[in-house]
Amino acid sequence: MSDLSAELEEIARILASPDAGTGKSLAYSALLRLQEQSVSDPDGIRALAGRSRSLVSLLAGDVREEDEEIAVQAMKCLGFMIHHPTTLASIPVGVAGGVLESLANVIITAKMKSVCNLGMWCISMQQFDGSLLNAHFQSLLKAIIHALDNPFGSLSTTFEAIQALMKIASQLGEMMRDSLHIWTPPLYRRLLSTDKRERDMTERCLLKIKSIMLPPSHTLSKVLALDMEERLLISMKDMLEQGFKVQTVRAWGWFIRLLGHHALRKRCLLNDMLKIPELTFSDQDVQVQIASQFAWEGIIDALIPPTVQAQRSNTTKEKQMQCGHNPRFNTDDSLSSGFLKIIKLIMTPLIGIISSKSDLSVHSSCFNTWCYLLHKLDIYVNHPLVRNLVLEPVFEAAFNGGPLIMRTWLCNLCLDLLDDSISAKLGNDEKDSDDQVGQNTSEMPNQGNLISGRFSWNQYPIKWLPWDPCQLDFYIQVIQTICNEDRSLTCDAALRMFRSVLKLVQMEFGSPSITYDDIMWILKKILTFAKKTCEDTNLGCGDRKGTRLCDTSLLFLQTIFEQLQPSILGSPLYKIPLDLKYVANWKLVDDFRQPLDMREITYMDMVSPVVYLIVLYYAVIQSHLDKSGAETTPWGSCKYMEIVLSSDDPSENLALINALLYKHANFSCLELWSAVAGGLKDHMNAANDPSLVQKAFNFSTIIHLLSYPFYVYSHHMEKIVDTNAADSSGEYLVSALRKPEVGHLIEEWISLYGFVSTMDIRLPAPNTFHGLLCSILNACLKGDTSLLEHGNDLGSSSDNPVIDLISFCGNVLTYIVEQNLTSEVCTDGMKAGSDSVLHFAARFMEMSMAKTESQSLVVVNSRVFHSVGGLASCLHFKQDILLFVKIISPQLLQGLSLMETEWKSISEEVQFLWIETLNCSLRSQPPITFDSSYLKIQACLLEKTLDHPNPSISNPAITYWNSTYGEQMKLDYPPSLLHVLDKLSRSGRIFLRKRSVSLLKRCNVLAEPPQRYKVTSTHNMTSKRVELVEVPETQLEHMKEPSPKVKRKRSELTEHQKEVRRAQRGRERDCGTHGPGIRTYTSLDFSQGNDDSQESDVQNQEPILDVLRRAY
């Protein structure tokens, strides 16, 4: 820091020395170097600030040096000192004033261009306070004007002068405006320069200081008018002849702006000036036409603002009119005829271009100019007379005439503008009307509610005044007219316009001053419009145009739901007659599958608006589906259904939708069902509270919704079969039925069911949700036997509805079993009502096995058999296993038969189900009694499997037999099994009766542990019972070879015991009283010679085993 201060002190000493000579130049070079370094060095800049007073005085003196090198260096250093805020703050006011005067004097007297340029540069770089500049304004202005028209003819000097002009204008705006007539002429004359660079820098300057120049002062207008008459107008005509049309018309735009309203006093001059754009508007060059559009904004700036300011009503009166909903304008005297003539003059070339077949870019530029006019008209754009002159001609040209691409583009822009005018009231109550009217038009639209929020028109906000609800008829009429246009873009724009109208309507509904009659009047208007739009759609044919109109009408209905509150649409206070022809012409569906608790809907019922709209929505879709020959329908509006279900009574609305669905059983309705299911799922997900969802929806309504696809397939395919039976050709075009994509239906069904099944829905005891659902599905599938017989007549597997139904059932069954029933069985066993799932599975197997030729069902069948087998692997309660075997056995038997032929590809899944069916019987708790009655249930399966050619089927069956029925002492064998049992028993593969422990050991028993004997007392105190009990394998081996440590001498029977034994050998086994393998003896049989005969230890029962072996 000390070194830097010393260096600055040395530099100041050299500069102050009169005999410095070449040393002064070196000192300035050192000072410039220090200034550059101080930019990033706080210590350096503080050192400069400490020496700024002495240095600035020296620099101001040296700028007048005749030595160009010294003067240039001094100005460069001076520019830094008066620009940087730190050094500037250290300069005394007196010294600063001397600097400004010194610079102004140097610029005027400079004989060297570089000195003059740097002088202007210093003025453009200075950051002096406005009060200081104000004191020296005249000197600075004189220097700037001198530099603009510099004697060197240097463009660079002019450029620096323009930069200095913009700088002073930003600091002393008022003083610069008061002297417009002094400094503006040397600036605007350069607009007609042949040098493009000079024209461009001048136009950039005018744009920069436009806010200061406009509206122009009266003095400037007079100077310009005189200048125009003397030379400028002649120069413009000469430039036109030379081919500078674009440059000429751009200059014309600035001239007319700077003339301002004074041009009206110079009618001859104005007429002569108007001849310039008259020539350029009709020019064939697109660039000339576009330039003419931008220049035409100049006449708008010149003629509109003063008139509007003069005609504007005082804000107090305006505010009162706004609050009272009175007409805002008095059409008799609020506007003068002269003002309307000005508007007509401005609109004449614009209407001509919009109606012409000019290039699209020309139309776009013209539209921007038109919007700029609307912007400058301020609140008078809402005046009826002005609207007739400004809006209606453009709208007429947009909707009638011109090439299609032009009409489409312009129509869309016009509708955006109408939509914007309606939207102007949104949020209007939050701001004062006076504030809105008086705000700066250059602000962004979100800073004012009267200013539109759209910037598609070159960012020219328009001040729309609030609309009155009485204008609803007008806007609806406009929307209806627009909808008649056969263009999708116009329909989209009309939809946006309608949405904005509804937003305003909803605001009116929220007003405390609105009455019941007003609400009913508005609702009737809206619903009448919706009805007319939808009925006009239904009159159309089912072609592309009809489809587009149908889509549009549905979007109108959806918009009503979106914009109007459910508290209004669903209120029981507002009743509307259901006057739809569609309801009057309903044909009732008579089908036993149809739910009995469906809601009744009749013609002219008094219903809420939400019911009216739901029925109308469905009527449009159904009517169009009946007429359309398209392969698919485009309306899967889940969003619409989600909105419908978000009303105050979603359960009632869903019940109504169910009733409408069940009124029709067409395949095409499944697409609407898909939209309903998706909307319901989305609504439940959005609720994010299962308890609220459970309270909002009735379980039976959801179950009926899930059952609908099966109802449609079952009901409608019977008609197909009947039609085919009556048709001699035996052919039926299923594609004409608009059969939907079954894969999409399955996804929607599983998605909805998966969400609902996780909820704790209250059901009538003792049902489960999946059980009750499957019972209804079973009812839907009743009577479909004829489909299985005639289904092959319906076409190939790719378009056969029977195949689709079976695939649907299979996927649904797999999901229910895997996601719900299996987990239920693993924990609590099958609950009451869950047997319906097994019946549904059996019904599916029956249907799928009737269509074995369909390769598309292979995957579905494989999944079903595997999932049912997985369910069997989880069964452990006796009652569940008995029910499972009873229901599934017939279908399993058929599957085992088919796996040898048509079902070879899924043989592993069938084997899996078979083995798990056997295993579940073995692990039953309590154990299953393998008696004659149970054998009768399994007889058919065992007949098929015991001697099956496939070892993977027969071996488990044989092992199962030997471990269950082979263990029994007495069975009544069904006749169907006799030939199989005879064959296998003679070959030694199965056992018909139990023999001994060693025999048990040889049998490969499944799930049955080894056994041992136990002696217990019976009810008869003089007898005992011998039973077979389970014993581990290790104990069985141990039982074969007694331990050497414990050797018991075998007791010999007494004579009395032998006599008792002989008496009992002929006795039959007491199977009925004590079970198989059980004998009774008197208490004397083992009382002699063996006191331990009543113990359960195997090692103490050897005598008993010998007796049993001999007795057997």
Coordinates of N, CA, C and O in Angstrom, one line a residue, residues 914-1052:
W914 N -52.0 -82.3 -9.6 CA -52.4 -83.7 -9.2 C -51.6 -84.1 -7.9 O -52.2 -84.5 -6.9
I915 N -50.3 -83.8 -7.9 CA -49.5 -84.2 -6.7 C -49.9 -83.4 -5.5 O -49.9 -83.9 -4.4
E916 N -50.1 -82.1 -5.7 CA -50.5 -81.2 -4.6 C -51.9 -81.6 -4.0 O -52.1 -81.5 -2.8
T917 N -52.7 -82.1 -4.9 CA -54.0 -82.6 -4.4 C -53.9 -83.8 -3.5 O -54.5 -84.0 -2.5
L918 N -52.9 -84.7 -3.9 CA -52.6 -85.9 -3.1 C -52.0 -85.5 -1.7 O -52.4 -85.9 -0.7
N919 N -51.1 -84.6 -1.8 CA -50.3 -84.2 -0.6 C -51.2 -83.5 0.4 O -51.0 -83.6 1.6
C920 N -52.1 -82.6 -0.1 CA -53.0 -81.9 0.9 C -53.9 -82.9 1.7 O -54.2 -82.7 2.8
S921 N -54.3 -84.0 1.0 CA -55.1 -85.0 1.8 C -54.2 -85.7 2.9 O -54.8 -86.1 3.9
L922 N -52.9 -85.8 2.6 CA -52.1 -86.5 3.6 C -51.8 -85.6 4.8 O -51.5 -86.2 5.9
R923 N -51.8 -84.3 4.6 CA -51.4 -83.5 5.8 C -52.6 -82.8 6.5 O -52.4 -81.9 7.2
S924 N -53.7 -83.3 6.2 CA -55.0 -82.7 6.7 C -54.9 -82.7 8.3 O -54.4 -83.6 8.9
Q925 N -55.5 -81.6 8.8 CA -55.6 -81.4 10.3 C -57.1 -81.1 10.6 O -57.5 -80.0 10.1
P926 N -57.8 -81.9 11.3 CA -57.4 -83.2 11.7 C -57.3 -84.2 10.5 O -57.8 -83.9 9.5
P927 N -56.7 -85.3 10.7 CA -56.4 -86.2 9.6 C -57.7 -86.7 8.9 O -58.8 -86.9 9.6
I928 N -57.6 -86.9 7.7 CA -58.8 -87.4 6.9 C -58.9 -88.9 7.1 O -57.9 -89.6 7.1
T929 N -60.1 -89.4 7.3 CA -60.3 -90.8 7.4 C -60.4 -91.4 6.0 O -61.4 -91.1 5.3
F930 N -59.5 -92.2 5.6 CA -59.4 -92.8 4.3 C -60.3 -94.0 4.3 O -59.9 -95.2 4.2
D931 N -61.6 -93.8 4.3 CA -62.6 -94.9 4.4 C -63.3 -95.0 3.0 O -62.9 -94.4 2.0
S932 N -64.3 -95.8 3.0 CA -65.0 -96.1 1.7 C -65.6 -94.8 1.1 O -65.7 -94.6 -0.1
S933 N -66.1 -93.9 2.0 CA -66.8 -92.7 1.5 C -65.8 -91.8 0.8 O -66.1 -91.2 -0.2
Y934 N -64.7 -91.6 1.4 CA -63.7 -90.8 0.7 C -63.1 -91.4 -0.5 O -62.8 -90.7 -1.5
L935 N -63.0 -92.7 -0.5 CA -62.5 -93.4 -1.7 C -63.5 -93.3 -2.8 O -63.1 -93.2 -4.0
K936 N -64.8 -93.2 -2.5 CA -65.7 -93.0 -3.6 C -65.6 -91.7 -4.3 O -65.7 -91.6 -5.5
I937 N -65.1 -90.6 -3.5 CA -64.9 -89.3 -4.1 C -63.7 -89.3 -5.0 O -63.7 -88.7 -6.1
Q938 N -62.7 -90.1 -4.6 CA -61.4 -90.1 -5.4 C -61.4 -91.2 -6.4 O -60.3 -91.4 -7.0
A939 N -62.4 -92.0 -6.5 CA -62.4 -93.2 -7.3 C -62.0 -92.9 -8.8 O -61.1 -93.5 -9.3
C940 N -62.7 -91.9 -9.3 CA -62.4 -91.6 -10.8 C -61.0 -91.1 -11.0 O -60.3 -91.6 -12.0
L941 N -60.5 -90.3 -10.1 CA -59.1 -89.9 -10.2 C -58.1 -91.0 -10.1 O -57.1 -91.1 -10.8
L942 N -58.3 -91.9 -9.1 CA -57.4 -93.0 -8.9 C -57.5 -94.0 -10.0 O -56.5 -94.6 -10.4
E943 N -58.7 -94.2 -10.5 CA -58.8 -95.1 -11.7 C -58.0 -94.6 -12.8 O -57.4 -95.4 -13.5
K944 N -57.9 -93.2 -13.0 CA -57.2 -92.7 -14.1 C -55.7 -92.7 -13.9 O -54.9 -92.9 -14.8
T945 N -55.3 -92.5 -12.6 CA -53.9 -92.3 -12.3 C -53.1 -93.5 -11.8 O -51.9 -93.5 -12.0
L946 N -53.7 -94.5 -11.2 CA -53.0 -95.6 -10.6 C -52.2 -96.4 -11.7 O -51.1 -96.8 -11.5
D947 N -52.9 -96.5 -12.9 CA -52.3 -97.3 -13.9 C -52.0 -96.4 -15.1 O -52.1 -96.8 -16.3
H948 N -51.7 -95.1 -14.8 CA -51.4 -94.1 -15.9 C -50.1 -94.4 -16.6 O -49.1 -94.8 -15.9
P949 N -50.0 -94.3 -17.9 CA -48.8 -94.6 -18.6 C -47.6 -93.7 -18.2 O -46.4 -94.1 -18.4
N950 N -47.9 -92.5 -17.7 CA -46.9 -91.6 -17.3 C -46.5 -91.8 -15.9 O -47.3 -91.7 -15.0
P951 N -45.2 -92.3 -15.6 CA -44.8 -92.6 -14.3 C -44.9 -91.4 -13.3 O -45.1 -91.6 -12.1
S952 N -44.8 -90.2 -13.8 CA -44.9 -89.0 -12.9 C -46.3 -88.9 -12.4 O -46.5 -88.1 -11.5
I953 N -47.3 -89.5 -13.1 CA -48.6 -89.5 -12.6 C -48.9 -90.8 -11.7 O -49.5 -90.7 -10.7
S954 N -48.5 -91.9 -12.3 CA -48.9 -93.2 -11.6 C -48.1 -93.4 -10.3 O -48.7 -93.9 -9.3
N955 N -46.8 -93.1 -10.3 CA -46.0 -93.4 -9.1 C -46.6 -92.6 -7.9 O -46.7 -93.3 -6.8
P956 N -46.8 -91.3 -7.9 CA -47.4 -90.7 -6.8 C -48.7 -91.3 -6.4 O -49.1 -91.4 -5.2
A957 N -49.5 -91.7 -7.4 CA -50.8 -92.3 -7.1 C -50.7 -93.6 -6.3 O -51.4 -93.9 -5.3
I958 N -49.7 -94.4 -6.8 CA -49.5 -95.7 -6.1 C -49.0 -95.5 -4.7 O -49.4 -96.2 -3.7
T959 N -48.0 -94.6 -4.5 CA -47.5 -94.3 -3.2 C -48.6 -93.8 -2.3 O -48.7 -94.2 -1.1
Y960 N -49.4 -92.9 -2.9 CA -50.6 -92.4 -2.1 C -51.5 -93.5 -1.6 O -51.9 -93.5 -0.5
W961 N -51.8 -94.4 -2.6 CA -52.7 -95.5 -2.2 C -52.1 -96.4 -1.1 O -52.8 -96.7 -0.1
N962 N -50.9 -96.7 -1.2 CA -50.3 -97.6 -0.2 C -50.2 -97.0 1.1 O -50.2 -97.7 2.1
S963 N -50.0 -95.7 1.2 CA -49.9 -95.0 2.5 C -51.3 -94.6 3.1 O -51.3 -94.1 4.2
T964 N -52.3 -94.8 2.3 CA -53.6 -94.4 2.8 C -54.6 -95.5 2.8 O -54.8 -96.2 3.8
Y965 N -55.2 -95.8 1.6 CA -56.1 -96.9 1.5 C -55.5 -98.3 1.7 O -56.1 -99.2 2.2
G966 N -54.2 -98.4 1.3 CA -53.5 -99.6 1.6 C -53.3 -99.9 3.0 O -52.9 -101.1 3.4
E967 N -53.5 -99.0 3.9 CA -53.3 -99.2 5.3 C -54.6 -99.6 6.0 O -54.6 -100.0 7.2
Q968 N -55.7 -99.6 5.2 CA -56.9 -99.9 5.9 C -57.2 -101.4 5.8 O -56.7 -102.1 4.9
M969 N -57.9 -101.9 6.8 CA -58.2 -103.3 7.0 C -59.5 -103.7 6.2 O -59.6 -104.9 5.8
K970 N -60.4 -102.8 6.0 CA -61.6 -103.1 5.3 C -62.1 -101.9 4.5 O -62.2 -100.8 5.1
L971 N -62.4 -102.1 3.2 CA -62.9 -101.0 2.4 C -63.9 -101.6 1.4 O -63.8 -102.8 1.0
D972 N -64.8 -100.8 1.1 CA -65.8 -101.1 0.0 C -65.3 -100.5 -1.3 O -65.3 -99.2 -1.5
Y973 N -64.7 -101.2 -2.2 CA -64.1 -100.7 -3.4 C -65.1 -100.4 -4.4 O -66.0 -101.3 -4.8
P974 N -65.1 -99.2 -5.0 CA -66.0 -98.9 -6.1 C -65.8 -99.8 -7.3 O -64.7 -100.2 -7.6
P975 N -66.8 -100.1 -8.0 CA -66.7 -101.1 -9.1 C -65.7 -100.5 -10.2 O -65.0 -101.3 -10.8
S976 N -65.6 -99.2 -10.4 CA -64.8 -98.7 -11.4 C -63.3 -98.9 -11.1 O -62.5 -98.9 -12.0
L977 N -63.0 -99.2 -9.8 CA -61.6 -99.4 -9.4 C -61.1 -100.8 -9.5 O -59.9 -101.1 -9.3
L978 N -62.1 -101.7 -9.6 CA -61.8 -103.2 -9.4 C -60.7 -103.7 -10.4 O -59.8 -104.4 -10.0
H979 N -60.9 -103.3 -11.6 CA -59.9 -103.8 -12.6 C -58.5 -103.3 -12.4 O -57.5 -104.0 -12.6
V980 N -58.5 -102.0 -12.0 CA -57.1 -101.4 -11.8 C -56.5 -102.0 -10.6 O -55.3 -102.3 -10.6
L981 N -57.3 -102.1 -9.5 CA -56.7 -102.6 -8.3 C -56.3 -104.1 -8.4 O -55.3 -104.5 -7.9
D982 N -57.1 -104.8 -9.2 CA -56.7 -106.3 -9.4 C -55.4 -106.4 -10.1 O -54.5 -107.2 -9.8
K983 N -55.3 -105.5 -11.2 CA -54.0 -105.6 -12.0 C -52.8 -105.2 -11.1 O -51.8 -105.9 -11.2
L984 N -52.9 -104.1 -10.4 CA -51.8 -103.6 -9.6 C -51.5 -104.5 -8.4 O -50.3 -104.6 -8.0
S985 N -52.5 -105.0 -7.8 CA -52.3 -105.8 -6.6 C -51.6 -107.1 -7.0 O -50.7 -107.6 -6.2
R986 N -52.0 -107.7 -8.1 CA -51.4 -109.0 -8.5 C -49.9 -108.8 -8.9 O -49.1 -109.7 -8.8
S987 N -49.6 -107.6 -9.4 CA -48.2 -107.3 -9.7 C -47.4 -106.9 -8.5 O -46.2 -106.6 -8.7
G988 N -48.1 -106.7 -7.4 CA -47.4 -106.3 -6.2 C -47.1 -104.9 -6.0 O -46.3 -104.5 -5.1
R989 N -47.7 -104.0 -6.9 CA -47.4 -102.6 -6.8 C -48.2 -101.9 -5.7 O -47.8 -100.8 -5.2
I990 N -49.4 -102.4 -5.4 CA -50.2 -101.8 -4.4 C -50.6 -102.9 -3.4 O -50.5 -104.1 -3.7
F991 N -51.0 -102.5 -2.2 CA -51.5 -103.4 -1.2 C -52.9 -103.0 -0.8 O -53.3 -101.9 -0.7
L992 N -53.7 -104.1 -0.7 CA -55.1 -103.9 -0.5 C -55.4 -103.9 1.0 O -56.4 -103.4 1.4
R993 N -54.6 -104.6 1.8 CA -54.9 -104.6 3.2 C -53.5 -104.6 4.0 O -52.5 -105.1 3.5
K994 N -53.5 -104.0 5.2 CA -52.3 -103.9 6.0 C -51.9 -105.3 6.5 O -52.7 -106.0 7.0
R995 N -50.6 -105.5 6.4 CA -50.1 -106.8 6.9 C -49.3 -106.7 8.2 O -49.7 -107.3 9.2
S996 N -48.2 -106.0 8.2 CA -47.4 -106.0 9.4 C -46.5 -104.8 9.4 O -46.5 -104.0 8.4
V997 N -45.8 -104.7 10.5 CA -44.8 -103.5 10.5 C -43.8 -103.6 9.5 O -43.4 -102.6 8.9
S998 N -43.3 -104.8 9.2 CA -42.3 -105.0 8.2 C -42.9 -104.6 6.8 O -42.2 -104.0 6.0
L999 N -44.2 -104.9 6.6 CA -44.8 -104.5 5.4 C -44.9 -103.0 5.3 O -44.7 -102.4 4.2
L1000 N -45.3 -102.4 6.4 CA -45.3 -100.9 6.4 C -44.0 -100.3 6.0 O -43.9 -99.3 5.4
K1001 N -43.0 -101.0 6.5 CA -41.6 -100.4 6.2 C -41.3 -100.5 4.8 O -40.7 -99.6 4.2
R1002 N -41.8 -101.5 4.1 CA -41.5 -101.7 2.7 C -42.3 -100.7 1.8 O -41.9 -100.4 0.7
C1003 N -43.4 -100.3 2.3 CA -44.2 -99.4 1.5 C -43.6 -98.0 1.6 O -43.2 -97.5 2.6
N1004 N -43.6 -97.4 0.5 CA -43.1 -96.0 0.5 C -44.3 -95.0 0.9 O -45.0 -94.5 0.0
V1005 N -44.4 -94.9 2.2 CA -45.5 -94.2 2.7 C -45.3 -92.7 2.5 O -44.2 -92.2 2.9
L1006 N -46.3 -91.9 2.0 CA -46.1 -90.5 1.8 C -46.8 -89.8 3.0 O -48.0 -90.1 3.3
A1007 N -46.0 -89.0 3.7 CA -46.5 -88.2 4.8 C -47.1 -89.0 6.0 O -47.8 -88.5 6.8
E1008 N -46.7 -90.3 6.1 CA -47.2 -91.1 7.2 C -45.9 -91.6 8.0 O -45.1 -92.4 7.4
P1009 N -45.7 -91.3 9.2 CA -44.5 -91.7 9.9 C -44.6 -93.2 10.3 O -45.7 -93.8 10.3
P1010 N -43.5 -93.9 10.6 CA -43.6 -95.3 11.2 C -44.4 -95.3 12.4 O -44.7 -94.3 13.1
Q1011 N -44.9 -96.6 12.7 CA -45.8 -96.8 13.8 C -45.3 -97.8 14.9 O -44.4 -98.6 14.6
R1012 N -45.8 -97.7 16.0 CA -45.5 -98.6 17.1 C -46.8 -99.0 17.8 O -47.8 -98.4 17.5
Y1013 N -46.7 -99.9 18.7 CA -47.9 -100.4 19.4 C -48.0 -99.8 20.8 O -47.0 -99.5 21.4
K1014 N -49.2 -99.6 21.2 CA -49.5 -99.1 22.6 C -50.6 -99.8 23.2 O -51.6 -100.1 22.5
V1015 N -50.5 -100.2 24.4 CA -51.5 -100.9 25.1 C -52.2 -100.0 26.1 O -51.5 -99.4 27.0
T1016 N -53.5 -99.8 26.0 CA -54.2 -99.0 27.0 C -55.4 -99.7 27.5 O -55.9 -100.7 26.9
S1017 N -55.9 -99.2 28.5 CA -57.1 -99.8 29.1 C -58.3 -99.3 28.3 O -58.4 -98.2 27.8
T1018 N -59.4 -100.2 28.3 CA -60.6 -99.9 27.6 C -61.6 -99.6 28.7 O -61.4 -99.6 29.9
H1019 N -62.8 -99.2 28.1 CA -63.9 -98.9 29.1 C -64.2 -100.2 29.9 O -64.7 -100.1 31.1
N1020 N -64.0 -101.3 29.3 CA -64.2 -102.5 30.1 C -63.0 -102.8 30.9 O -61.9 -102.9 30.4
M1021 N -63.2 -102.8 32.2 CA -62.0 -102.9 33.2 C -61.3 -104.2 33.0 O -60.2 -104.4 33.5
T1022 N -62.0 -105.2 32.4 CA -61.3 -106.5 32.2 C -60.7 -106.7 30.9 O -60.3 -107.8 30.5
S1023 N -60.6 -105.7 30.1 CA -60.0 -105.8 28.8 C -59.0 -104.6 28.5 O -59.1 -103.6 29.2
K1024 N -58.1 -104.8 27.5 CA -57.2 -103.8 27.1 C -57.2 -103.7 25.6 O -57.6 -104.6 24.9
R1025 N -56.6 -102.5 25.1 CA -56.6 -102.2 23.7 C -55.2 -102.1 23.2 O -54.4 -101.4 23.8
V1026 N -54.9 -102.7 22.1 CA -53.6 -102.5 21.5 C -53.8 -101.6 20.2 O -54.6 -101.9 19.4
E1027 N -53.0 -100.5 20.2 CA -53.1 -99.5 19.1 C -51.8 -99.4 18.4 O -50.7 -99.6 19.0
L1028 N -51.9 -99.0 17.1 CA -50.7 -98.6 16.3 C -50.5 -97.1 16.5 O -51.3 -96.3 16.3
V1029 N -49.2 -96.8 17.0 CA -48.9 -95.4 17.2 C -47.7 -95.0 16.4 O -46.9 -95.9 16.0
E1030 N -47.5 -93.7 16.2 CA -46.3 -93.3 15.4 C -45.0 -93.4 16.2 O -45.0 -93.2 17.4
V1031 N -44.0 -93.8 15.5 CA -42.7 -93.9 16.1 C -41.6 -93.5 15.1 O -41.7 -93.8 13.9
P1032 N -40.6 -92.8 15.6 CA -39.6 -92.3 14.6 C -38.8 -93.5 14.0 O -38.8 -94.6 14.6
E1033 N -38.2 -93.2 12.9 CA -37.5 -94.3 12.2 C -36.4 -94.9 13.0 O -36.2 -96.1 13.0
T1034 N -35.7 -94.0 13.8 CA -34.6 -94.6 14.6 C -35.1 -95.5 15.7 O -34.5 -96.5 16.0
Q1035 N -36.3 -95.2 16.2 CA -36.8 -96.1 17.2 C -37.3 -97.4 16.6 O -37.2 -98.5 17.2
L1036 N -37.8 -97.3 15.3 CA -38.2 -98.5 14.6 C -37.0 -99.5 14.4 O -37.1 -100.7 14.6
E1037 N -35.9 -98.9 14.0 CA -34.7 -99.7 13.8 C -34.2 -100.3 15.2 O -33.8 -101.4 15.3
H1038 N -34.3 -99.5 16.2 CA -33.9 -99.9 17.5 C -34.9 -101.0 18.0 O -34.4 -101.9 18.8
M1039 N -36.1 -100.9 17.5 CA -37.1 -101.9 18.0 C -36.8 -103.3 17.3 O -37.1 -104.3 17.9
K1040 N -36.1 -103.3 16.2 CA -35.8 -104.6 15.5 C -34.7 -105.3 16.3 O -34.8 -106.6 16.4
E1041 N -33.8 -104.6 16.8 CA -32.7 -105.3 17.5 C -32.6 -104.8 18.9 O -32.2 -103.6 19.2
P1042 N -33.1 -105.5 19.9 CA -33.1 -105.0 21.3 C -31.7 -104.7 21.7 O -30.7 -105.3 21.3
S1043 N -31.6 -103.7 22.6 CA -30.3 -103.3 23.1 C -29.7 -104.4 23.9 O -30.4 -105.1 24.7
P1044 N -28.4 -104.6 23.8 CA -27.7 -105.6 24.6 C -27.7 -105.4 26.1 O -27.5 -106.3 26.9
K1045 N -27.9 -104.1 26.4 CA -27.9 -103.7 27.8 C -29.2 -104.2 28.5 O -29.3 -104.3 29.7
V1046 N -30.3 -104.3 27.7 CA -31.6 -104.7 28.3 C -32.0 -106.0 27.6 O -32.5 -105.9 26.5
K1047 N -31.8 -107.1 28.2 CA -32.3 -108.4 27.7 C -33.3 -108.9 28.6 O -33.0 -109.2 29.7
R1048 N -34.5 -109.1 28.0 CA -35.6 -109.6 28.8 C -35.9 -111.1 28.3 O -35.9 -111.3 27.2
K1049 N -36.0 -111.9 29.3 CA -36.4 -113.3 29.0 C -37.8 -113.4 28.6 O -38.7 -112.9 29.2
R1050 N -38.0 -114.1 27.4 CA -39.3 -114.2 26.9 C -40.2 -115.1 27.8 O -39.7 -116.2 28.2
S1051 N -41.3 -114.6 28.2 CA -42.2 -115.4 29.2 C -43.0 -116.4 28.4 O -43.5 -116.1 27.3
E1052 N -43.1 -117.5 29.0 CA -44.0 -118.6 28.4 C -45.4 -118.4 28.8 O -45.7 -118.0 30.0

